[in-house]
């Protein structure tokens, strides 16, 4: 059995997640602080690893300003953003971006003169997106992971799922599943960085990690959850039958691609004067309205008018991804359709990433800092993951410096017991169908009501059944809980 479940039991900080938020949080602690960082699957399977477009930040005040970035963020968010959090994001974010470049080896594309090659995305009024070709997230994950390996105080345990947290004196008991076994560790502080909920949809850009585990675990502990129904549907995923959809980044439109309907005609002028560069929610809604007008779900992205060599150089990952489906984007139209992409709401936090439960923090996509309002501005989420995970760590360091008591070891009520019935098949599929039909780009009130009843029924059965505690059960419980909160929130609005 893994030594994690048999030997070391007590950590100063438990960081749940090894995406950008989890790794950047872990890297803030010095060698005297023991950090256990969990990753549900392999350490590089995460939303972070798939991020294409880039990270937005005002690094140069000559042609841009913090006020303009704040303004763009607020406009995209429908002015429903928390202005204090946006202010922190925009003003502190540039130093975090410099930190990962200067001290952690993260590279972004540069022009021939050595300056950063900043790109443009929907909703931004200036070129302020730093990117590494079209695989920015993978570059960040690779370099941050390398950095964590240099720190002996950080213990990374992959293929390890947090199943539940419970409060004990001066900290938490964390029940975790590793290699099919259950065990407990104890920590004085916990930072949840578990990412989004995309997998509760039939079609999403999110990988298998995104089942909302951290949100369920925080909710069960009594933490406040806010705006879980603020879900972003990306307008341009490659239109295929795959559950995990391949994203065609916003930056393709930023570099001049246009949207076409089933008649191969541009249509965005009917819906918004910003055309293809309107914020994501506007473009997604426009596509659905246009599909109703034309009676067809066939839509395309066209970048064939650009120099093929530039397209291949600028978008190597997207080019290859399209080629896997037999589409050469330098010559062919790319078939696209909206799908679930991002969660704006989540575990409610303040600007130090503190949740409503003492010593529990949340950062990255699982958190609701309020920076995104009702709709995230492109490339603001990697920035959010950096800024607020650092703030969580800084707050914990302040508590430690102030001499807050630390956790001890307690008996574990779950002692490697994996008995119980296997979790029923088909539950994940049913949850996904309910969300896809009822609460997609333009919600369907009737289906929301019936879906809510069905989800509550499923959740009751899952909680009362004597099922074996496995990662599968962890995920199904999380998906059903997230669906329950979302549909209740929408139905009662
Ligand atoms: C295709 C795609 C493209 C994107 N492009 C961009 C972009 O260009 N710019 C931008 O700013 N944003 C982009 N985003 C969004 C951005 O990538 C994410 O919001 C951000 O990376 C989230 O980081 P995170 O660390 O919070 O979560 P993640 O990176 O998703 O990491 C979550 C971690 O939590 C772990 N975890 C989950 N549950 C458990 C559990 N029960 N136990 C243990 N570990 C658990 C997972 O294993 C994983 O390590 C994109 C997202 C996708 C999907």
Short mmCIF file of C-alpha atoms and ligand atoms in Angstrom, two decimals:
data_model
loop_
_atom_site.label_atom_id
_atom_site.label_comp_id
_atom_site.label_asym_id
_atom_site.label_seq_id
_atom_site.Cartn_x
_atom_site.Cartn_y
_atom_site.Cartn_z
CA UNK A 1 0.00 0.00 0.00
CA UNK A 2 1.17 3.56 -0.70
CA UNK A 3 3.08 5.12 2.19
CA UNK A 4 0.71 8.08 2.01
CA UNK A 5 -1.96 5.91 3.59
CA UNK A 6 0.30 4.14 6.06
CA UNK A 7 3.13 6.45 7.14
CA UNK A 8 3.02 10.22 6.96
CA UNK A 9 -0.33 11.47 8.13
CA UNK A 10 0.03 15.11 9.13
CA UNK A 11 0.71 18.03 6.80
CA UNK A 12 0.68 21.76 7.30
CA UNK A 13 -1.20 22.33 4.05
CA UNK A 14 -3.24 20.06 1.82
CA UNK A 15 -3.56 21.38 -1.74
CA UNK A 16 -6.18 19.51 -3.72
CA UNK A 17 -5.37 19.75 -7.43
CA UNK A 18 -2.28 20.03 -9.60
CA UNK A 19 -3.53 22.49 -12.20
CA UNK A 20 -2.12 26.02 -12.35
CA UNK A 21 -3.92 27.06 -9.13
CA UNK A 22 -2.77 24.03 -7.12
CA UNK A 23 0.83 24.15 -8.26
CA UNK A 24 1.23 27.91 -7.91
CA UNK A 25 -0.28 27.77 -4.40
CA UNK A 26 2.10 24.95 -3.38
CA UNK A 27 5.11 26.86 -4.71
CA UNK A 28 4.47 29.81 -2.37
CA UNK A 29 5.52 27.86 0.74
CA UNK A 30 9.12 27.56 1.87
CA UNK A 31 10.86 24.32 2.80
CA UNK A 32 9.69 24.49 6.42
CA UNK A 33 6.04 24.02 5.42
CA UNK A 34 4.92 20.51 4.51
CA UNK A 35 2.55 20.48 1.56
CA UNK A 36 0.64 17.50 0.21
CA UNK A 37 -0.64 18.16 -3.31
CA UNK A 38 -3.19 15.75 -4.75
CA UNK A 39 -4.05 15.05 -8.34
CA UNK A 40 -7.04 12.86 -9.13
CA UNK A 41 -5.49 11.30 -12.23
CA UNK A 42 -2.06 11.88 -13.79
CA UNK A 43 -0.61 15.19 -12.63
CA UNK A 44 -0.97 16.86 -16.03
CA UNK A 45 -4.62 15.96 -16.67
CA UNK A 46 -6.43 19.21 -15.96
CA UNK A 47 -8.21 22.13 -17.57
CA UNK A 48 -4.99 24.09 -17.12
CA UNK A 49 -3.10 21.70 -19.36
CA UNK A 50 -5.59 22.29 -22.19
CA UNK A 51 -5.60 26.08 -22.11
CA UNK A 52 -4.78 27.32 -25.57
CA UNK A 53 -5.27 31.05 -26.02
CA UNK A 54 -3.17 32.50 -23.23
CA UNK A 55 -3.09 34.56 -20.08
CA UNK A 56 -4.30 38.15 -20.05
CA UNK A 57 -2.37 40.83 -18.17
CA UNK A 58 -1.35 44.44 -18.63
CA UNK A 59 2.43 44.20 -18.68
CA UNK A 60 3.03 47.39 -20.60
CA UNK A 61 1.34 50.63 -19.60
CA UNK A 62 2.25 52.49 -22.78
CA UNK A 63 -0.62 51.40 -24.96
CA UNK A 64 -2.83 49.76 -22.31
CA UNK A 65 -3.98 50.42 -18.76
CA UNK A 66 -5.34 48.60 -15.72
CA UNK A 67 -8.53 50.60 -16.08
CA UNK A 68 -9.07 49.32 -19.62
CA UNK A 69 -8.54 45.69 -18.53
CA UNK A 70 -10.93 46.25 -15.61
CA UNK A 71 -13.46 47.81 -17.98
CA UNK A 72 -13.25 44.91 -20.45
CA UNK A 73 -13.62 42.38 -17.62
CA UNK A 74 -16.70 44.18 -16.25
CA UNK A 75 -18.34 44.53 -19.68
CA UNK A 76 -17.85 40.82 -20.44
CA UNK A 77 -19.19 39.95 -16.98
CA UNK A 78 -22.37 41.98 -17.50
CA UNK A 79 -21.24 44.34 -14.68
CA UNK A 80 -22.12 41.52 -12.25
CA UNK A 81 -18.45 41.17 -11.25
CA UNK A 82 -17.08 41.94 -7.79
CA UNK A 83 -15.16 45.13 -8.49
CA UNK A 84 -12.79 44.70 -5.55
CA UNK A 85 -11.78 41.24 -6.79
CA UNK A 86 -11.41 42.49 -10.38
CA UNK A 87 -9.18 45.28 -9.16
CA UNK A 88 -6.93 42.80 -7.33
CA UNK A 89 -6.86 40.49 -10.37
CA UNK A 90 -5.87 43.18 -12.84
CA UNK A 91 -3.39 45.11 -10.70
CA UNK A 92 -1.62 42.15 -9.05
CA UNK A 93 -1.80 39.71 -11.98
CA UNK A 94 1.07 41.26 -13.99
CA UNK A 95 3.56 40.53 -11.17
CA UNK A 96 2.44 36.89 -11.04
CA UNK A 97 2.87 36.59 -14.80
CA UNK A 98 6.36 38.10 -14.50
CA UNK A 99 7.10 35.73 -11.61
CA UNK A 100 6.29 32.59 -13.62
CA UNK A 101 8.35 33.92 -16.55
CA UNK A 102 11.36 35.18 -14.60
CA UNK A 103 11.55 32.64 -11.77
CA UNK A 104 9.76 29.51 -12.94
CA UNK A 105 10.87 29.24 -16.54
CA UNK A 106 7.49 29.72 -18.24
CA UNK A 107 7.98 30.93 -21.81
CA UNK A 108 5.65 33.02 -23.95
CA UNK A 109 6.04 33.74 -27.66
CA UNK A 110 8.18 36.72 -28.55
CA UNK A 111 8.55 38.96 -31.58
CA UNK A 112 11.81 39.14 -33.50
CA UNK A 113 12.91 42.13 -31.40
CA UNK A 114 12.48 40.08 -28.21
CA UNK A 115 9.30 41.80 -27.02
CA UNK A 116 6.33 39.67 -26.01
CA UNK A 117 3.98 38.73 -28.86
CA UNK A 118 0.64 39.73 -27.35
CA UNK A 119 -2.51 38.55 -29.02
CA UNK A 120 -6.13 39.73 -29.05
CA UNK A 121 -9.23 37.82 -28.00
CA UNK A 122 -12.95 38.53 -27.90
CA UNK A 123 -13.93 41.28 -25.45
CA UNK A 124 -10.41 42.73 -25.07
CA UNK A 125 -9.87 46.24 -26.44
CA UNK A 126 -6.08 45.80 -26.49
CA UNK A 127 -3.58 43.10 -27.42
CA UNK A 128 -2.69 41.89 -23.92
CA UNK A 129 -2.76 38.08 -24.09
CA UNK A 130 0.58 36.35 -23.52
CA UNK A 131 0.66 32.95 -25.17
CA UNK A 132 2.88 30.04 -26.00
CA UNK A 133 1.79 29.23 -29.55
CA UNK A 134 -1.68 27.74 -28.98
CA UNK A 135 -0.76 25.57 -26.01
CA UNK A 136 -0.16 28.12 -23.25
CA UNK A 137 -1.61 25.95 -20.47
CA UNK A 138 0.58 22.96 -21.29
CA UNK A 139 3.66 25.19 -21.14
CA UNK A 140 2.61 26.60 -17.76
CA UNK A 141 1.79 23.15 -16.35
CA UNK A 142 5.07 21.67 -17.62
CA UNK A 143 7.20 24.39 -16.07
CA UNK A 144 5.31 24.68 -12.78
CA UNK A 145 5.41 20.91 -12.37
CA UNK A 146 9.16 20.96 -12.92
CA UNK A 147 9.42 23.67 -10.30
CA UNK A 148 7.39 21.73 -7.71
CA UNK A 149 9.74 18.76 -8.19
CA UNK A 150 12.62 20.93 -6.97
CA UNK A 151 10.89 21.58 -3.64
CA UNK A 152 11.33 18.80 -1.12
CA UNK A 153 8.53 20.16 1.08
CA UNK A 154 5.96 19.48 -1.68
CA UNK A 155 4.75 15.89 -1.90
CA UNK A 156 2.74 15.27 -5.06
CA UNK A 157 0.43 12.28 -4.97
CA UNK A 158 -1.16 11.58 -8.36
CA UNK A 159 -4.03 9.19 -9.02
CA UNK A 160 -5.27 10.17 -5.58
CA UNK A 161 -8.78 11.51 -5.05
CA UNK A 162 -10.00 13.54 -2.12
CA UNK A 163 -13.32 11.98 -1.19
CA UNK A 164 -14.37 14.04 1.84
CA UNK A 165 -13.12 16.57 4.34
CA UNK A 166 -14.20 16.85 7.95
CA UNK A 167 -13.26 19.41 10.54
CA UNK A 168 -11.11 18.40 13.48
CA UNK A 169 -9.45 20.66 16.05
CA UNK A 170 -7.17 23.15 14.26
CA UNK A 171 -7.61 21.63 10.83
CA UNK A 172 -9.15 18.86 8.77
CA UNK A 173 -9.22 15.14 8.32
CA UNK A 174 -9.07 14.36 4.61
CA UNK A 175 -10.40 11.01 3.41
CA UNK A 176 -8.60 10.03 0.25
CA UNK A 177 -8.74 7.21 -2.26
CA UNK A 178 -5.52 5.86 -3.71
CA UNK A 179 -5.01 2.59 -5.55
CA UNK A 180 -8.57 1.60 -4.69
CA UNK A 181 -7.89 2.02 -0.96
CA UNK A 182 -9.28 4.53 1.47
CA UNK A 183 -7.31 6.32 4.11
CA UNK A 184 -7.04 9.61 5.98
CA UNK A 185 -4.46 12.34 6.34
CA UNK A 186 -4.63 15.44 8.55
CA UNK A 187 -3.82 19.03 7.66
CA UNK A 188 -3.93 22.39 9.39
CA UNK A 189 -5.09 24.20 6.24
CA UNK A 190 -6.64 23.09 2.98
CA UNK A 191 -6.71 24.83 -0.40
CA UNK A 192 -9.22 23.38 -2.86
CA UNK A 193 -8.00 23.82 -6.45
CA UNK A 194 -10.13 21.10 -8.03
CA UNK A 195 -11.21 22.95 -11.18
CA UNK A 196 -14.58 23.05 -12.91
CA UNK A 197 -17.70 21.00 -13.53
CA UNK A 198 -17.64 20.54 -17.31
CA UNK A 199 -18.15 16.79 -17.14
CA UNK A 200 -21.73 17.24 -15.92
CA UNK A 201 -22.48 18.13 -19.57
CA UNK A 202 -22.67 15.80 -22.53
CA UNK A 203 -20.49 18.12 -24.59
CA UNK A 204 -17.67 20.03 -22.91
CA UNK A 205 -14.09 21.09 -23.54
CA UNK A 206 -13.14 19.88 -20.04
CA UNK A 207 -11.19 16.68 -19.31
CA UNK A 208 -12.31 13.86 -17.01
CA UNK A 209 -11.07 15.62 -13.85
CA UNK A 210 -13.83 18.26 -14.07
CA UNK A 211 -16.63 16.71 -12.02
CA UNK A 212 -16.93 19.39 -9.32
CA UNK A 213 -15.48 17.30 -6.47
CA UNK A 214 -14.10 20.26 -4.53
CA UNK A 215 -17.42 22.06 -4.77
CA UNK A 216 -19.32 19.06 -3.36
CA UNK A 217 -16.77 18.52 -0.61
CA UNK A 218 -16.90 22.19 0.44
CA UNK A 219 -20.72 22.19 0.26
CA UNK A 220 -20.92 19.10 2.49
CA UNK A 221 -18.67 20.87 4.95
CA UNK A 222 -21.09 23.81 5.05
CA UNK A 223 -19.17 26.27 2.84
CA UNK A 224 -21.23 28.76 0.87
CA UNK A 225 -21.52 28.06 -2.85
CA UNK A 226 -22.33 30.99 -5.11
CA UNK A 227 -23.52 31.43 -8.69
CA UNK A 228 -22.95 27.80 -9.70
CA UNK A 229 -25.34 28.38 -12.58
CA UNK A 230 -23.00 30.98 -14.11
CA UNK A 231 -21.66 28.62 -16.75
CA UNK A 232 -19.81 29.66 -19.88
CA UNK A 233 -20.57 27.99 -23.18
CA UNK A 234 -17.73 28.46 -25.63
CA UNK A 235 -19.01 29.33 -29.10
CA UNK A 236 -16.39 27.48 -31.13
CA UNK A 237 -15.70 23.87 -30.19
CA UNK A 238 -14.97 21.48 -33.06
CA UNK A 239 -18.38 19.99 -33.91
CA UNK A 240 -18.04 16.24 -33.34
CA UNK A 241 -19.84 13.56 -31.39
CA UNK A 242 -16.97 13.35 -28.84
CA UNK A 243 -17.99 14.07 -25.24
CA UNK A 244 -14.73 15.97 -24.69
CA UNK A 245 -14.81 18.53 -27.43
CA UNK A 246 -11.72 19.95 -29.06
CA UNK A 247 -11.59 23.71 -28.58
CA UNK A 248 -10.94 26.13 -31.41
CA UNK A 249 -9.49 29.00 -29.41
CA UNK A 250 -10.87 32.51 -29.42
CA UNK A 251 -7.50 33.67 -30.69
CA UNK A 252 -8.29 32.12 -34.09
CA UNK A 253 -11.02 34.76 -34.36
CA UNK A 254 -8.58 37.25 -32.84
CA UNK A 255 -6.31 36.59 -35.82
CA UNK A 256 -9.12 37.18 -38.33
CA UNK A 257 -11.28 34.04 -38.63
CA UNK A 258 -14.96 34.67 -39.37
CA UNK A 259 -18.10 32.71 -38.47
CA UNK A 260 -20.37 31.34 -41.18
CA UNK A 261 -23.85 29.78 -41.02
CA UNK A 262 -25.10 26.70 -42.91
CA UNK A 263 -25.32 28.81 -46.09
CA UNK A 264 -21.64 29.77 -45.66
CA UNK A 265 -22.70 33.37 -44.95
CA UNK A 266 -21.46 35.64 -42.17
CA UNK A 267 -24.25 36.31 -39.67
CA UNK A 268 -22.83 37.99 -36.54
CA UNK A 269 -23.87 41.46 -37.83
CA UNK A 270 -27.50 40.41 -37.13
CA UNK A 271 -26.77 40.03 -33.42
CA UNK A 272 -23.89 42.26 -32.28
CA UNK A 273 -21.87 45.10 -33.73
CA UNK A 274 -18.64 43.61 -32.28
CA UNK A 275 -19.18 40.75 -34.74
CA UNK A 276 -16.89 37.73 -34.18
CA UNK A 277 -15.03 39.50 -31.37
CA UNK A 278 -18.08 39.95 -29.14
CA UNK A 279 -17.78 38.21 -25.71
CA UNK A 280 -18.34 34.46 -25.64
CA UNK A 281 -21.87 34.47 -24.23
CA UNK A 282 -23.00 36.85 -26.98
CA UNK A 283 -21.43 34.76 -29.75
CA UNK A 284 -22.81 31.48 -28.35
CA UNK A 285 -26.34 32.94 -28.08
CA UNK A 286 -26.04 34.37 -31.59
CA UNK A 287 -25.16 30.92 -32.95
CA UNK A 288 -28.15 29.30 -31.24
CA UNK A 289 -30.51 32.07 -32.46
CA UNK A 290 -29.09 31.77 -35.99
CA UNK A 291 -29.55 27.98 -35.84
CA UNK A 292 -33.22 28.56 -35.00
CA UNK A 293 -33.51 31.06 -37.86
CA UNK A 294 -31.92 28.77 -40.45
CA UNK A 295 -33.12 25.46 -38.97
CA UNK A 296 -29.60 24.06 -39.07
CA UNK A 297 -26.86 23.31 -36.52
CA UNK A 298 -24.15 23.57 -39.17
CA UNK A 299 -21.73 26.42 -38.44
CA UNK A 300 -18.17 27.06 -39.55
CA UNK A 301 -15.10 29.05 -38.70
CA UNK A 302 -13.21 30.32 -41.73
CA UNK A 303 -9.55 31.34 -41.62
CA UNK A 304 -8.71 30.18 -45.15
CA UNK A 305 -8.05 33.78 -46.27
CA UNK A 306 -4.96 33.98 -44.00
CA UNK A 307 -1.47 32.91 -45.10
CA UNK A 308 -1.35 29.09 -44.60
CA UNK A 309 2.21 29.26 -43.24
CA UNK A 310 1.17 31.84 -40.64
CA UNK A 311 -1.85 29.72 -39.61
CA UNK A 312 0.28 26.60 -39.18
CA UNK A 313 2.96 28.52 -37.26
CA UNK A 314 0.53 30.39 -35.03
CA UNK A 315 -1.88 27.50 -34.33
CA UNK A 316 0.15 24.28 -34.54
CA UNK A 317 -1.97 22.44 -31.94
CA UNK A 318 -5.30 23.47 -33.44
CA UNK A 319 -4.03 22.71 -36.94
CA UNK A 320 -3.04 19.19 -35.86
CA UNK A 321 -6.27 18.76 -33.89
CA UNK A 322 -8.38 19.63 -36.94
CA UNK A 323 -6.26 17.37 -39.16
CA UNK A 324 -7.16 14.46 -36.86
CA UNK A 325 -10.73 14.98 -38.08
CA UNK A 326 -9.57 15.35 -41.69
CA UNK A 327 -10.02 19.14 -41.75
CA UNK A 328 -7.14 21.27 -43.05
CA UNK A 329 -7.93 24.68 -41.56
CA UNK A 330 -5.69 26.47 -44.09
CA UNK A 331 -8.03 25.28 -46.89
CA UNK A 332 -11.22 23.95 -45.28
CA UNK A 333 -13.95 25.48 -43.15
CA UNK A 334 -13.82 24.25 -39.53
CA UNK A 335 -17.19 22.87 -38.35
CA UNK A 336 -17.98 24.38 -34.94
CA UNK A 337 -20.78 24.52 -32.37
CA UNK A 338 -21.03 25.86 -28.78
CA UNK A 339 -20.38 23.58 -25.81
CA UNK A 340 -19.83 23.83 -22.05
CA UNK A 341 -16.46 25.36 -21.30
CA UNK A 342 -16.05 27.18 -18.00
CA UNK A 343 -17.60 27.73 -14.57
CA UNK A 344 -17.72 31.32 -13.31
CA UNK A 345 -19.37 30.52 -9.95
CA UNK A 346 -18.22 28.08 -7.30
CA UNK A 347 -17.13 28.02 -3.69
CA UNK A 348 -17.62 31.52 -2.38
CA UNK A 349 -14.35 33.19 -1.37
CA UNK A 350 -13.11 36.60 -0.33
CA UNK A 351 -10.12 38.26 -1.98
CA UNK A 352 -7.76 36.14 0.15
CA UNK A 353 -9.42 33.00 -1.27
CA UNK A 354 -10.92 32.24 2.17
CA UNK A 355 -14.18 30.29 2.11
CA UNK A 356 -16.86 30.59 4.78
CA UNK A 357 -15.27 27.60 6.61
CA UNK A 358 -12.27 28.53 8.78
CA UNK A 359 -8.91 27.30 7.39
CA UNK A 360 -10.54 26.22 4.11
CA UNK A 361 -9.49 28.10 0.96
CA UNK A 362 -10.51 27.73 -2.68
CA UNK A 363 -8.73 29.02 -5.78
CA UNK A 364 -8.94 28.68 -9.53
CA UNK A 365 -12.00 27.48 -11.40
CA UNK A 366 -13.68 25.85 -8.37
CA UNK A 367 -13.85 29.21 -6.59
CA UNK A 368 -16.27 32.09 -6.92
CA UNK A 369 -14.07 35.13 -6.36
CA UNK A 370 -16.53 37.25 -8.32
CA UNK A 371 -13.94 38.34 -10.89
CA UNK A 372 -15.85 36.97 -13.86
CA UNK A 373 -19.39 38.14 -13.14
CA UNK A 374 -21.83 36.34 -15.42
CA UNK A 375 -19.35 35.67 -18.19
CA UNK A 376 -15.58 35.29 -18.09
CA UNK A 377 -13.45 37.46 -20.31
CA UNK A 378 -11.15 35.27 -22.40
CA UNK A 379 -7.77 34.45 -20.81
CA UNK A 380 -8.70 35.87 -17.41
CA UNK A 381 -8.98 32.47 -15.74
CA UNK A 382 -5.32 31.45 -15.79
CA UNK A 383 -4.67 34.88 -14.34
CA UNK A 384 -7.30 34.30 -11.64
CA UNK A 385 -5.76 30.90 -10.83
CA UNK A 386 -2.36 32.56 -10.29
CA UNK A 387 -3.47 35.60 -8.32
CA UNK A 388 -5.89 33.98 -5.88
CA UNK A 389 -3.92 30.78 -5.25
CA UNK A 390 -0.96 32.98 -4.26
CA UNK A 391 -3.27 35.02 -2.03
CA UNK A 392 -4.56 31.84 -0.35
CA UNK A 393 -0.99 30.77 0.43
CA UNK A 394 -0.08 34.24 1.67
CA UNK A 395 -3.03 34.23 4.06
CA UNK A 396 -2.06 30.80 5.39
CA UNK A 397 1.50 32.01 5.89
CA UNK A 398 0.16 34.97 7.90
CA UNK A 399 -1.84 32.57 10.11
CA UNK A 400 1.20 30.36 10.63
CA UNK A 401 3.40 33.34 11.45
CA UNK A 402 0.79 34.48 13.99
CA UNK A 403 1.20 31.13 15.74
CA UNK A 404 -2.23 29.60 15.04
CA UNK A 405 -2.35 26.07 16.54
CA UNK A 406 -1.67 23.13 14.23
CA UNK A 407 -3.61 19.96 13.68
CA UNK A 408 -2.93 16.66 15.47
CA UNK A 409 -3.70 13.12 14.39
CA UNK A 410 -7.10 11.61 15.10
CA UNK A 411 -8.54 8.16 14.61
CA UNK A 412 -9.95 7.62 11.16
CA UNK A 413 -13.50 6.26 11.10
CA UNK A 414 -12.93 5.03 7.56
CA UNK A 415 -10.13 2.51 7.84
CA UNK A 416 -9.41 1.20 4.38
CA UNK A 417 -12.91 -0.22 4.10
CA UNK A 418 -13.96 -0.54 0.49
CA UNK A 419 -17.00 -2.75 0.92
CA UNK A 420 -20.45 -1.91 -0.45
CA UNK A 421 -22.24 -2.29 -3.76
CA UNK A 422 -20.74 -0.99 -7.02
CA UNK A 423 -22.15 2.34 -8.05
CA UNK A 424 -25.00 1.99 -10.59
CA UNK A 425 -24.11 2.32 -14.30
CA UNK A 426 -25.61 5.06 -16.46
CA UNK A 427 -25.95 7.73 -13.74
CA UNK A 428 -23.28 9.99 -15.22
CA UNK A 429 -24.90 9.76 -18.66
CA UNK A 430 -28.31 10.62 -17.23
CA UNK A 431 -26.99 13.67 -15.37
CA UNK A 432 -25.26 14.86 -18.56
CA UNK A 433 -28.43 14.48 -20.65
CA UNK A 434 -30.46 16.47 -18.12
CA UNK A 435 -28.05 19.41 -18.10
CA UNK A 436 -27.48 19.36 -21.86
CA UNK A 437 -31.22 19.42 -22.59
CA UNK A 438 -32.35 21.81 -19.87
CA UNK A 439 -29.58 24.26 -19.11
CA UNK A 440 -27.54 24.90 -22.23
CA UNK A 441 -26.97 28.29 -23.96
CA UNK A 442 -30.66 29.27 -23.93
CA UNK A 443 -32.25 27.50 -20.92
CA UNK A 444 -35.49 25.49 -21.21
CA UNK A 445 -37.59 26.16 -18.09
CA UNK A 446 -39.80 23.06 -18.44
CA UNK A 447 -36.81 20.76 -18.71
CA UNK A 448 -35.07 22.51 -15.82
CA UNK A 449 -38.07 21.78 -13.56
CA UNK A 450 -38.34 18.09 -14.51
CA UNK A 451 -34.54 17.69 -14.43
CA UNK A 452 -34.41 19.16 -10.94
CA UNK A 453 -36.88 16.58 -9.64
CA UNK A 454 -34.98 13.71 -11.26
CA UNK A 455 -31.58 14.90 -9.99
CA UNK A 456 -32.86 15.28 -6.42
CA UNK A 457 -34.23 11.76 -6.63
CA UNK A 458 -30.89 10.40 -7.90
CA UNK A 459 -28.94 12.26 -5.25
CA UNK A 460 -31.14 10.83 -2.49
CA UNK A 461 -30.54 7.29 -3.80
CA UNK A 462 -26.79 7.84 -4.07
CA UNK A 463 -26.52 9.18 -0.53
CA UNK A 464 -28.66 6.47 1.04
CA UNK A 465 -27.30 3.51 -0.94
CA UNK A 466 -24.52 1.48 0.59
CA UNK A 467 -22.09 1.97 -2.29
CA UNK A 468 -18.39 1.15 -2.26
CA UNK A 469 -16.31 4.28 -1.81
CA UNK A 470 -14.41 4.64 -5.07
CA UNK A 471 -13.27 7.49 -7.30
CA UNK A 472 -16.29 6.71 -9.52
CA UNK A 473 -18.68 7.21 -6.57
CA UNK A 474 -16.81 10.39 -5.58
CA UNK A 475 -17.35 11.80 -9.09
CA UNK A 476 -20.99 10.75 -9.41
CA UNK A 477 -21.84 12.27 -6.04
CA UNK A 478 -20.06 15.47 -7.06
CA UNK A 479 -21.80 15.65 -10.43
CA UNK A 480 -25.23 15.06 -8.90
CA UNK A 481 -24.57 17.64 -6.17
CA UNK A 482 -23.41 20.25 -8.69
CA UNK A 483 -26.43 19.54 -10.91
CA UNK A 484 -28.73 19.81 -7.86
CA UNK A 485 -27.30 23.21 -6.86
CA UNK A 486 -27.36 24.56 -10.43
CA UNK A 487 -30.93 23.50 -11.25
CA UNK A 488 -32.26 24.72 -7.90
CA UNK A 489 -30.52 28.06 -8.38
CA UNK A 490 -31.95 28.50 -11.88
CA UNK A 491 -35.43 27.25 -11.03
CA UNK A 492 -35.72 29.62 -8.09
CA UNK A 493 -34.39 32.65 -9.97
C1 LIG B 1 -9.83 23.57 -23.66
C2 LIG B 1 -9.63 24.69 -22.69
C3 LIG B 1 -8.99 25.85 -23.09
C4 LIG B 1 -8.82 26.90 -22.19
N1 LIG B 1 -8.13 28.02 -22.59
C5 LIG B 1 -7.87 29.00 -21.68
C6 LIG B 1 -7.06 30.10 -22.02
O1 LIG B 1 -6.53 30.19 -23.11
N2 LIG B 1 -6.85 31.05 -21.07
C7 LIG B 1 -7.39 30.99 -19.82
O2 LIG B 1 -7.18 31.90 -19.02
N3 LIG B 1 -8.16 29.94 -19.48
C8 LIG B 1 -8.39 28.94 -20.36
N4 LIG B 1 -9.15 27.87 -19.99
C9 LIG B 1 -9.64 27.79 -18.62
C10 LIG B 1 -8.49 27.48 -17.68
O3 LIG B 1 -7.67 26.51 -18.29
C11 LIG B 1 -8.98 26.93 -16.35
O4 LIG B 1 -10.00 27.70 -15.83
C12 LIG B 1 -7.86 26.93 -15.33
O5 LIG B 1 -6.73 26.34 -15.88
C13 LIG B 1 -8.31 26.20 -14.09
O6 LIG B 1 -7.19 25.89 -13.31
P1 LIG B 1 -7.40 25.15 -11.94
O7 LIG B 1 -6.03 24.92 -11.40
O8 LIG B 1 -8.39 25.85 -11.13
O9 LIG B 1 -8.10 23.74 -12.34
P2 LIG B 1 -7.55 22.55 -13.25
O10 LIG B 1 -6.45 22.98 -14.09
O11 LIG B 1 -8.72 21.95 -13.92
O12 LIG B 1 -6.98 21.51 -12.19
C14 LIG B 1 -7.83 20.78 -11.35
C15 LIG B 1 -7.01 19.79 -10.56
O13 LIG B 1 -7.81 19.26 -9.51
C16 LIG B 1 -7.63 17.87 -9.45
N5 LIG B 1 -8.81 17.26 -8.81
C17 LIG B 1 -10.11 17.38 -9.14
N6 LIG B 1 -10.88 16.67 -8.27
C18 LIG B 1 -10.03 16.09 -7.39
C19 LIG B 1 -10.19 15.22 -6.28
N7 LIG B 1 -11.40 14.79 -5.87
N8 LIG B 1 -9.08 14.81 -5.62
C20 LIG B 1 -7.84 15.20 -6.00
N9 LIG B 1 -7.63 16.03 -7.04
C21 LIG B 1 -8.71 16.47 -7.73
C22 LIG B 1 -7.43 17.45 -10.88
O14 LIG B 1 -6.83 16.18 -10.94
C23 LIG B 1 -6.55 18.58 -11.38
O15 LIG B 1 -5.20 18.31 -11.04
C24 LIG B 1 -9.33 26.80 -20.88
C25 LIG B 1 -9.98 25.64 -20.47
C26 LIG B 1 -10.12 24.58 -21.36
C27 LIG B 1 -10.82 23.34 -20.90
#
